[in-house]
Coordinates of C-alpha atoms in Angstrom, one line a residue:
M166 CA 0.0 0.0 0.0
L167 CA 1.8 3.1 -1.1
F168 CA 1.1 6.7 0.1
T169 CA 2.0 10.2 -0.8
K170 CA 1.8 10.9 2.9
S171 CA -2.0 10.4 3.3
T172 CA -4.3 7.4 3.9
R173 CA -6.2 8.2 0.7
D174 CA -3.2 7.3 -1.5
I175 CA -2.2 4.2 0.4
M176 CA -2.0 2.0 -2.7
R177 CA -0.2 4.5 -5.0
G178 CA 2.7 2.6 -6.5
S179 CA 2.1 -1.0 -5.6
D180 CA -1.7 -1.4 -5.8
E181 CA -2.2 0.6 -9.0
L182 CA 1.1 -0.5 -10.6
L183 CA 0.2 -4.1 -9.9
S184 CA -3.2 -3.8 -11.4
Q185 CA -2.3 -1.8 -14.5
S186 CA -0.4 -2.9 -17.6
T187 CA 2.3 -0.1 -17.6
T188 CA 5.2 -1.4 -19.6
V189 CA 7.9 0.7 -21.3
S190 CA 8.3 0.2 -25.0
N191 CA 12.1 -0.1 -25.3
G192 CA 13.9 0.1 -28.6
S193 CA 11.0 1.3 -30.7
T194 CA 11.3 4.2 -33.1
M195 CA 9.6 7.4 -32.4
S196 CA 8.0 9.2 -35.3
P197 CA 6.8 12.7 -34.6
Q198 CA 3.8 13.8 -36.6
P199 CA 4.5 16.0 -39.6
N200 CA 3.9 19.7 -38.9
N201 CA 1.9 21.4 -41.7
T202 CA 0.1 24.0 -39.6
D203 CA 0.8 27.6 -40.5
N204 CA -0.3 29.1 -37.2
N205 CA 2.0 31.1 -35.0
N206 CA 0.0 30.8 -31.8
D207 CA 0.4 27.7 -29.7
A208 CA -2.9 28.3 -27.9
K209 CA -4.7 28.2 -31.3
K210 CA -2.9 25.0 -32.4
A211 CA -4.4 23.1 -29.5
K212 CA -7.5 24.5 -27.9
L213 CA -7.6 24.2 -24.1
D214 CA -9.7 21.2 -23.2
K215 CA -12.3 21.7 -20.5
N216 CA -14.0 18.3 -20.8
Q217 CA -12.5 16.1 -18.1
N218 CA -14.5 13.0 -19.1
G219 CA -13.9 13.2 -22.9
K220 CA -13.8 10.2 -25.2
P221 CA -10.6 8.3 -25.4
S222 CA -8.0 10.0 -27.5
R223 CA -4.3 9.4 -28.0
V224 CA -3.7 13.0 -27.1
I225 CA -3.6 13.7 -23.4
H226 CA -4.3 17.0 -21.7
I227 CA -2.3 17.8 -18.6
R228 CA -3.4 20.8 -16.4
N229 CA -1.9 22.8 -13.5
I230 CA 1.7 22.2 -14.6
P231 CA 4.4 24.4 -13.0
N232 CA 5.6 27.3 -15.0
E233 CA 9.2 26.1 -15.1
V234 CA 8.4 22.5 -16.3
T235 CA 10.2 21.3 -19.4
E236 CA 9.1 19.2 -22.4
A237 CA 11.3 16.4 -21.2
E238 CA 9.5 16.2 -17.8
I239 CA 6.1 16.0 -19.6
I240 CA 7.5 13.3 -21.9
H241 CA 8.8 11.3 -18.9
L242 CA 5.3 11.4 -17.4
G243 CA 4.1 9.4 -20.4
I244 CA 7.0 7.1 -21.2
P245 CA 6.1 4.3 -18.8
F246 CA 2.8 3.8 -20.6
G247 CA 4.0 3.6 -24.2
R248 CA 5.6 5.4 -27.0
V249 CA 5.4 9.3 -27.0
T250 CA 5.1 10.8 -30.5
N251 CA 4.7 14.5 -29.7
V252 CA 4.5 17.1 -27.0
L253 CA 3.3 20.7 -26.6
V254 CA 3.8 22.8 -23.5
L255 CA 1.7 26.0 -22.9
K256 CA 3.6 27.5 -20.1
G257 CA 1.6 30.7 -19.9
K258 CA -1.5 28.7 -19.4
N259 CA 0.0 26.0 -17.1
Q260 CA -1.1 23.3 -19.5
A261 CA 0.5 20.7 -21.8
F262 CA -0.5 18.2 -24.4
L263 CA 1.1 14.8 -24.8
E264 CA 0.5 12.6 -27.9
M265 CA 0.9 8.9 -27.5
A266 CA 1.4 6.4 -30.3
D267 CA -2.0 4.9 -29.8
E268 CA -5.1 5.1 -27.8
I269 CA -4.2 2.0 -25.7
A270 CA -1.2 3.8 -24.3
A271 CA -3.2 6.9 -23.6
T272 CA -6.0 5.0 -22.0
T273 CA -3.5 3.2 -19.7
M274 CA -2.0 6.5 -18.7
V275 CA -5.3 8.2 -18.0
S276 CA -6.7 5.2 -16.1
Y277 CA -3.6 5.0 -13.9
F278 CA -3.6 8.7 -13.0
A279 CA -7.4 8.5 -12.3
N280 CA -6.5 6.4 -9.3
C281 CA -3.3 8.2 -8.0
I282 CA -1.9 11.7 -8.1
A283 CA 0.4 12.7 -10.9
Q284 CA 3.1 15.2 -9.8
L285 CA 5.6 17.5 -11.5
R286 CA 8.1 19.3 -9.4
G287 CA 6.0 18.7 -6.3
R288 CA 2.8 20.1 -7.7
N289 CA -0.3 17.9 -8.3
V290 CA -1.2 17.9 -12.0
F291 CA -4.4 16.6 -13.7
V292 CA -4.4 14.1 -16.5
Q293 CA -7.3 13.7 -18.9
Y294 CA -8.1 12.9 -22.5
S295 CA -7.8 15.8 -25.0
N296 CA -10.6 16.7 -27.4
H297 CA -8.0 16.5 -30.1
N298 CA -7.2 13.2 -31.9
E299 CA -3.8 14.5 -33.2
L300 CA -1.3 17.0 -31.9
K301 CA 0.0 19.4 -34.6
T302 CA 2.7 21.8 -33.9
D303 CA 4.3 24.5 -36.1
S304 CA 7.9 23.6 -37.1
T305 CA 8.4 26.9 -38.9
H306 CA 7.5 29.5 -36.3
S307 CA 7.6 27.9 -33.0
N308 CA 10.8 27.7 -31.0
A309 CA 9.0 25.4 -28.6
H310 CA 8.8 22.8 -31.5
A311 CA 12.5 22.5 -31.7
T312 CA 12.8 22.0 -27.9
A313 CA 10.1 19.4 -28.0
Q314 CA 11.7 17.5 -30.9
A315 CA 15.1 17.6 -29.0
A316 CA 13.4 16.2 -25.9
L317 CA 11.7 13.4 -27.9
Q318 CA 15.0 12.5 -29.6
A319 CA 16.8 12.4 -26.2
A320 CA 14.1 10.2 -24.8
Q321 CA 14.4 7.9 -27.8
V322 CA 18.2 7.6 -27.3
L323 CA 17.8 6.8 -23.6
I324 CA 15.1 4.1 -24.3
G325 CA 17.2 2.6 -27.1
Q326 CA 20.3 2.1 -25.0
G327 CA 19.8 -1.6 -24.9
E328 CA 17.8 -4.4 -23.3
T329 CA 20.5 -5.9 -21.2
Q330 CA 23.4 -3.5 -20.7
G331 CA 22.1 -0.8 -18.3
G332 CA 24.3 2.3 -17.9
P333 CA 24.6 5.4 -15.7
N334 CA 21.5 6.0 -13.4
T335 CA 19.9 2.7 -14.4
V336 CA 20.5 1.0 -11.1
L337 CA 18.4 2.1 -8.1
R338 CA 19.3 1.6 -4.5
V339 CA 16.1 0.9 -2.5
I340 CA 16.1 1.1 1.3
I341 CA 13.1 -0.2 3.3
E342 CA 12.4 1.9 6.4
H343 CA 10.1 0.9 9.3
M344 CA 10.1 -2.7 8.0
V345 CA 7.4 -4.2 10.2
Y346 CA 6.5 -7.0 7.8
P347 CA 9.0 -9.0 5.7
V348 CA 9.7 -7.6 2.2
T349 CA 11.0 -10.2 -0.3
L350 CA 12.7 -10.0 -3.7
E351 CA 9.4 -11.2 -5.2
V352 CA 7.4 -8.3 -3.6
L353 CA 9.9 -5.8 -4.9
F354 CA 9.6 -7.3 -8.4
Q355 CA 5.8 -7.1 -8.3
I356 CA 6.0 -3.4 -7.5
F357 CA 8.9 -2.2 -9.6
S358 CA 8.2 -4.3 -12.7
R359 CA 5.0 -2.4 -13.4
I360 CA 7.1 0.7 -14.1
G361 CA 9.1 -1.2 -16.8
K362 CA 11.2 -4.2 -17.5
I363 CA 13.6 -5.2 -14.7
L364 CA 16.9 -6.7 -15.6
K365 CA 18.4 -7.7 -12.2
I366 CA 17.7 -7.5 -8.5
V367 CA 20.1 -8.0 -5.6
T368 CA 18.8 -7.8 -2.0
F369 CA 21.0 -7.5 1.2
T370 CA 21.0 -6.2 4.7
K371 CA 23.3 -3.4 5.7
N372 CA 23.3 -1.7 9.1
N373 CA 20.3 -3.8 10.1
T374 CA 18.3 -2.3 7.3
F375 CA 16.9 -4.3 4.3
Q376 CA 18.1 -2.9 1.0
A377 CA 18.0 -3.8 -2.7
L378 CA 19.6 -2.8 -5.9
I379 CA 17.3 -2.9 -8.9
Q380 CA 18.6 -2.5 -12.5
Y381 CA 16.5 -1.2 -15.4
P382 CA 17.5 -1.2 -19.1
D383 CA 17.5 2.6 -19.3
M384 CA 17.7 5.7 -17.2
V385 CA 14.2 7.0 -18.2
T386 CA 12.5 3.9 -16.7
A387 CA 14.7 4.1 -13.6
Q388 CA 13.9 7.8 -13.2
T389 CA 10.2 7.1 -13.6
A390 CA 10.4 4.4 -10.9
K391 CA 12.2 6.7 -8.6
L392 CA 9.7 9.6 -9.1
S393 CA 6.7 7.3 -8.8
L394 CA 7.7 5.2 -5.8
D395 CA 10.2 7.1 -3.6
G396 CA 8.6 7.8 -0.2
Q397 CA 5.7 5.4 -0.7
N398 CA 4.6 2.8 1.8
I399 CA 4.4 -0.9 0.8
Y400 CA 2.1 -1.5 3.7
N401 CA -0.1 0.8 5.7
S402 CA 2.1 3.2 7.7
C403 CA 5.2 1.1 7.4
C404 CA 7.8 -0.5 5.0
T405 CA 8.6 2.9 3.4
L406 CA 10.5 2.9 0.1
R407 CA 13.5 5.3 0.1
I408 CA 15.0 5.3 -3.4
E409 CA 18.2 6.9 -4.8
Y410 CA 20.5 6.3 -7.7
S411 CA 23.3 3.8 -7.2
K412 CA 26.8 4.6 -8.4
L413 CA 26.9 1.1 -10.1
T414 CA 26.1 0.9 -13.8
N415 CA 25.6 -2.8 -13.9
L416 CA 24.8 -5.5 -11.4
N417 CA 26.9 -8.7 -11.3
V418 CA 24.5 -11.5 -10.3
R419 CA 26.0 -14.9 -9.6
Y420 CA 23.0 -16.8 -8.4
N421 CA 19.3 -16.9 -9.1
N422 CA 17.7 -17.4 -5.7
D423 CA 15.5 -15.6 -3.1
K424 CA 18.3 -13.0 -2.5
S425 CA 19.3 -12.1 -6.1
R426 CA 17.9 -12.6 -9.6
D427 CA 19.2 -12.0 -13.1
Y428 CA 16.1 -12.0 -15.3
T429 CA 18.3 -11.8 -18.5
N430 CA 20.1 -15.1 -17.6
P431 CA 17.6 -17.7 -16.2
G432 CA 20.2 -20.4 -16.4
L433 CA 22.3 -19.2 -13.5
P434 CA 22.7 -21.7 -10.5
T435 CA 20.8 -21.1 -7.3
G436 CA 23.8 -21.7 -5.0
D437 CA 21.9 -24.7 -3.5
P438 CA 23.5 -27.9 -4.7
N439 CA 20.3 -30.0 -4.3
L440 CA 18.2 -27.5 -6.2
D441 CA 20.9 -27.1 -8.9
S442 CA 21.0 -30.9 -9.3
A443 CA 17.2 -30.9 -9.8
I444 CA 17.4 -28.2 -12.4
A445 CA 20.2 -30.1 -14.2
L446 CA 17.9 -33.2 -14.3
G447 CA 15.2 -31.2 -16.1
A448 CA 13.4 -29.1 -13.6
A449 CA 12.4 -25.5 -14.4
P450 CA 15.2 -22.9 -13.8
L451 CA 14.6 -20.7 -10.7
A452 CA 13.8 -17.6 -12.8
S453 CA 10.6 -19.3 -13.9
F454 CA 9.3 -20.1 -10.4
M455 CA 9.7 -19.0 -6.7
L456 CA 11.3 -21.0 -4.0
P457 CA 8.6 -22.4 -1.7
S458 CA 9.5 -20.2 1.2
A459 CA 9.6 -17.1 -1.1
A460 CA 6.3 -18.0 -2.7
A461 CA 4.6 -18.4 0.7
A462 CA 6.1 -15.2 2.0
T463 CA 5.1 -13.3 -1.2
T464 CA 1.5 -14.6 -1.2
A465 CA 1.1 -13.7 2.5
A466 CA 2.8 -10.3 2.0
L467 CA 0.8 -9.3 -1.0
G468 CA -2.4 -10.3 0.7
V469 CA -1.5 -8.5 3.9
A470 CA -0.4 -5.4 2.1
G471 CA -3.6 -5.1 0.2
I472 CA -1.6 -5.1 -3.0
R473 CA -4.5 -6.2 -5.2
I474 CA -3.7 -8.7 -7.9
P475 CA -6.7 -9.7 -10.1
G476 CA -8.2 -13.0 -8.9
Q477 CA -6.4 -13.0 -5.6
Q478 CA -8.5 -13.4 -2.5
Q479 CA -7.7 -10.7 0.1
A480 CA -6.5 -11.5 3.6
G481 CA -9.0 -10.7 6.4
T482 CA -8.7 -9.0 9.7
V483 CA -10.4 -11.7 11.9
L484 CA -8.3 -14.4 13.6
L485 CA -9.4 -17.7 15.1
V486 CA -7.5 -18.6 18.3
N487 CA -7.9 -22.1 19.8
N488 CA -6.5 -24.3 22.5
L489 CA -7.1 -21.5 25.0
N490 CA -7.2 -22.2 28.8
E491 CA -11.0 -22.0 29.5
E492 CA -10.4 -21.4 33.1
T493 CA -8.4 -18.2 32.8
V494 CA -8.9 -16.7 29.4
S495 CA -10.8 -13.4 29.1
P496 CA -11.4 -10.9 26.3
D497 CA -9.3 -8.3 28.1
A498 CA -6.3 -10.7 28.3
L499 CA -6.5 -11.4 24.5
F500 CA -7.0 -7.7 23.8
T501 CA -3.8 -6.8 25.7
L502 CA -1.7 -9.6 24.1
F503 CA -2.8 -9.3 20.5
G504 CA -2.7 -5.5 20.9
V505 CA 1.1 -5.7 20.9
Y506 CA 0.9 -6.4 17.1
G507 CA -2.1 -4.2 16.1
D508 CA -5.2 -2.4 17.3
V509 CA -7.8 -5.0 18.4
H510 CA -11.3 -3.9 17.6
R511 CA -13.4 -6.9 19.0
V512 CA -12.8 -10.1 20.9
K513 CA -15.3 -12.9 21.2
V514 CA -14.6 -16.0 23.4
L515 CA -17.1 -18.6 22.1
F516 CA -19.9 -19.1 24.5
N517 CA -20.3 -22.9 23.9
K518 CA -16.6 -23.5 23.3
K519 CA -14.5 -21.3 25.5
D520 CA -11.2 -22.7 24.4
N521 CA -11.8 -20.8 21.1
A522 CA -12.0 -17.1 20.4
L523 CA -12.4 -14.7 17.4
I524 CA -10.2 -11.6 17.4
Q525 CA -10.8 -8.7 14.9
M526 CA -7.9 -6.5 14.2
A527 CA -8.0 -3.0 12.7
E528 CA -6.1 -4.1 9.5
A529 CA -5.2 -7.2 7.7
H530 CA -1.4 -6.8 8.0
Q531 CA -1.9 -6.4 11.8
A532 CA -3.7 -9.7 11.9
Q533 CA -0.9 -11.3 9.9
L534 CA 1.7 -9.9 12.4
A535 CA -0.2 -11.2 15.4
M536 CA -0.6 -14.7 13.8
S537 CA 3.1 -15.0 12.8
H538 CA 4.3 -13.9 16.3
L539 CA 1.8 -15.6 18.6
D540 CA 0.9 -18.9 17.0
K541 CA 2.1 -21.8 19.3
I542 CA 3.1 -19.4 22.1
K543 CA 2.2 -20.6 25.6
V544 CA -0.6 -18.5 27.2
F545 CA -2.0 -19.5 30.6
G546 CA 0.0 -22.7 30.4
K547 CA -1.2 -23.9 26.9
P548 CA 0.3 -23.4 23.4
I549 CA -2.4 -21.4 21.5
R550 CA -3.0 -21.8 17.8
V551 CA -3.7 -18.7 15.7
M552 CA -5.1 -18.9 12.2
P553 CA -7.1 -16.8 9.8
S554 CA -10.9 -17.0 10.3
K555 CA -13.5 -17.3 7.6
H556 CA -15.5 -14.5 9.3
Q557 CA -15.1 -11.0 7.9
T558 CA -16.2 -9.3 11.2
V559 CA -16.8 -10.3 14.8
Q560 CA -20.6 -9.9 15.5
L561 CA -21.7 -8.4 18.8
P562 CA -24.4 -10.3 20.7
K563 CA -28.0 -9.4 20.0
E564 CA -30.0 -8.0 22.8
G565 CA -31.2 -10.7 25.1
Q566 CA -28.7 -13.2 23.7
P567 CA -26.6 -15.0 26.5
D568 CA -23.0 -13.9 26.3
A569 CA -21.7 -13.7 29.9
G570 CA -19.3 -10.8 29.0
L571 CA -17.4 -13.0 26.5
T572 CA -17.7 -10.5 23.6
K573 CA -16.2 -7.0 23.9
D574 CA -15.9 -4.1 21.5
Y575 CA -12.6 -2.2 21.9
T576 CA -12.9 0.0 18.8
N577 CA -12.7 3.2 20.8
S578 CA -10.3 1.9 23.4
P579 CA -7.7 4.5 24.5
L580 CA -5.1 1.7 24.8
H581 CA -4.6 1.2 21.1
R582 CA -0.9 1.4 20.2
F583 CA -1.2 2.2 16.5
K584 CA -4.0 4.8 16.2
K585 CA -1.7 7.4 14.6
P586 CA -0.7 6.8 11.0
G587 CA 3.0 6.1 10.8
S588 CA 3.1 5.4 14.6
K589 CA 6.6 4.9 16.0
N590 CA 5.3 1.7 17.7
Y591 CA 5.5 0.0 14.3
Q592 CA 9.3 0.3 14.6
N593 CA 9.3 -1.6 17.9
I594 CA 7.4 -4.8 17.2
Y595 CA 9.2 -7.9 18.2
P596 CA 8.4 -11.6 18.8
P597 CA 7.6 -12.7 22.4
S598 CA 10.8 -12.8 24.4
A599 CA 11.8 -13.1 28.1
T600 CA 12.8 -9.5 28.2
L601 CA 10.1 -6.8 28.3
H602 CA 10.4 -3.1 27.4
L603 CA 8.8 -0.8 30.0
S604 CA 7.9 2.8 29.3
N605 CA 6.0 5.7 30.8
I606 CA 7.6 5.2 34.2
P607 CA 7.2 8.2 36.5
P608 CA 10.5 9.8 37.9
N609 CA 9.6 9.0 41.5
V610 CA 9.0 5.3 41.0
T611 CA 12.0 3.1 41.9
E612 CA 13.4 -0.1 40.6
D613 CA 12.4 -2.0 43.7
E614 CA 8.8 -0.8 43.4
I615 CA 8.6 -2.0 39.8
K616 CA 10.1 -5.4 40.7
E617 CA 7.7 -5.7 43.6
A618 CA 4.7 -5.1 41.3
F619 CA 5.9 -7.8 38.9
L620 CA 6.6 -10.3 41.7
H621 CA 3.1 -9.6 43.1
N622 CA 1.6 -10.7 39.8
G623 CA 3.5 -14.0 39.7
A624 CA 6.6 -13.1 37.7
V625 CA 10.2 -14.1 38.6
V626 CA 12.5 -11.1 37.9
K627 CA 16.0 -12.1 36.7
G628 CA 17.2 -8.6 35.8
F629 CA 16.3 -5.0 35.6
K630 CA 17.9 -1.9 34.0
F631 CA 16.8 1.7 33.5
F632 CA 17.7 3.4 30.2
V633 CA 20.7 5.6 30.8
K634 CA 19.5 8.5 28.7
D635 CA 15.8 8.2 29.5
R636 CA 14.7 7.0 32.9
K637 CA 11.1 6.8 31.8
M638 CA 12.0 3.5 30.1
A639 CA 13.6 0.3 31.4
L640 CA 14.2 -3.4 30.6
I641 CA 13.0 -6.2 32.8
Q642 CA 14.1 -9.8 32.3
L643 CA 11.9 -12.7 33.4
G644 CA 12.5 -16.4 33.8
S645 CA 11.0 -17.5 30.5
V646 CA 9.1 -16.3 27.4
E647 CA 5.9 -17.8 28.9
E648 CA 6.4 -15.8 32.1
A649 CA 7.0 -12.6 30.0
V650 CA 3.8 -13.2 28.1
M651 CA 1.8 -13.5 31.3
A652 CA 3.6 -10.5 32.8
L653 CA 2.8 -8.4 29.8
I654 CA -0.9 -9.3 30.0
E655 CA -1.0 -8.5 33.7
M656 CA 1.2 -5.4 33.8
H657 CA 0.4 -3.5 30.6
N658 CA -1.5 -0.4 31.7
F659 CA -0.7 -1.1 35.4
Q660 CA -1.2 2.1 37.4
L661 CA 2.1 3.3 38.8
S662 CA 0.9 6.7 40.0
D663 CA -2.2 8.8 39.9
S664 CA -1.5 9.9 36.4
S665 CA 0.8 7.3 35.0
H666 CA 0.1 3.8 33.6
L667 CA 2.9 1.4 32.6
R668 CA 3.4 0.5 29.0
V669 CA 4.8 -2.9 28.3
S670 CA 6.0 -4.6 25.1
F671 CA 8.4 -7.3 24.0
S672 CA 12.1 -6.3 23.6
K673 CA 14.7 -7.5 21.2
S674 CA 17.4 -6.8 23.8
T675 CA 18.6 -8.8 26.8
I676 CA 20.1 -7.6 30.1

């Protein structure tokens, strides 16, 4: 789900790019239309179009362009969708016209920008069909014509640089920030391949940050990908793409596996002797299929992200939890535990089968996070099982229906951790561990008082440490992961003073 900083645009980039056919036509010949008009006035050559819902035309009308925008920038807006044959910029009227080679390319471009915002130099521009079926410009009297033809020829040179060689500014370095959910090579391919043909991808981790190098055939496609996707989120409020040009002009890929891929050389070995032997015996090379683990991760990730692929069933927000301890389980306990991984809206412990519960999360990727981290974790002495539910929502009991307080609605709870878009809590999600992170500690509360509170609730404290730079936070180490899970359920939102309640989450650190 990719944003321009607002919830409305959450699928810009991945959703729309994955649902549109937006390929770059490499190596084709551009043939600008002949110019026989004898009119000196650009505004007369192409009337300003006011009909925003006109019939399809291969001429596209772009409104609200910045005064300083160039013909090349207008052309680059259209290149990902097909061959551009002519361009006219009316700077005094903040408008431009772009002629595509055919209506199919124009329709693809208009359809794409109907669902996401087009931008030039930071300004939102509006893309629609023109009332004209052909764009004629005056080669005799218009200086703008010469500039336009130069820009078209430059774009043609860039596109024609070659299918397999790359060159300067054809390799993008992609850094994934706030990576709450795993991002795989396949997920990146799904997103970036809709901009244009991808030659190679290499993924790696540097400074504890997942990164990738993605090589396109030409710098126009690479620039389009950078402009379209930089700063967008793959998933809601997390997994942000930061894109810059790499100094490399070509990627040297040795293996086709889940870490690297050369799409121009499908015969490369995988680096796994067993898999390579299978390929040698006649199995399909890796470039034509995904490794099982990668396939599963990609399917889960795309569903969680809401990256809509035609025909793919979307992941839900409701989880089924079973093997619960009937004697001690409660909606509040499940709300607190599952709330570590997302905002829990509703919990229903089944009235006639109390070792089962339905939990509705705010978003699908939060449900996936909770399932991946809590499945088989011991809670109240029993390993719980967490799986997707067939239900789309958790129903509240009807009036007069017996429930015994087993169904609760937490939609408006003040204890949600992820209410704010882009919440920093997304950066601090970890699997259950024996060490807990404590925050919101009042300055007058001592180490002994905190330890005593945990001991009173049945925990065995093995270690404790305040943060040196911020005494409002601390780490506390317990005897086991199971103990830490129970302590988190009991101690999150524990009242330490009249105005302060303890915040508890799992930590990646140890004491």
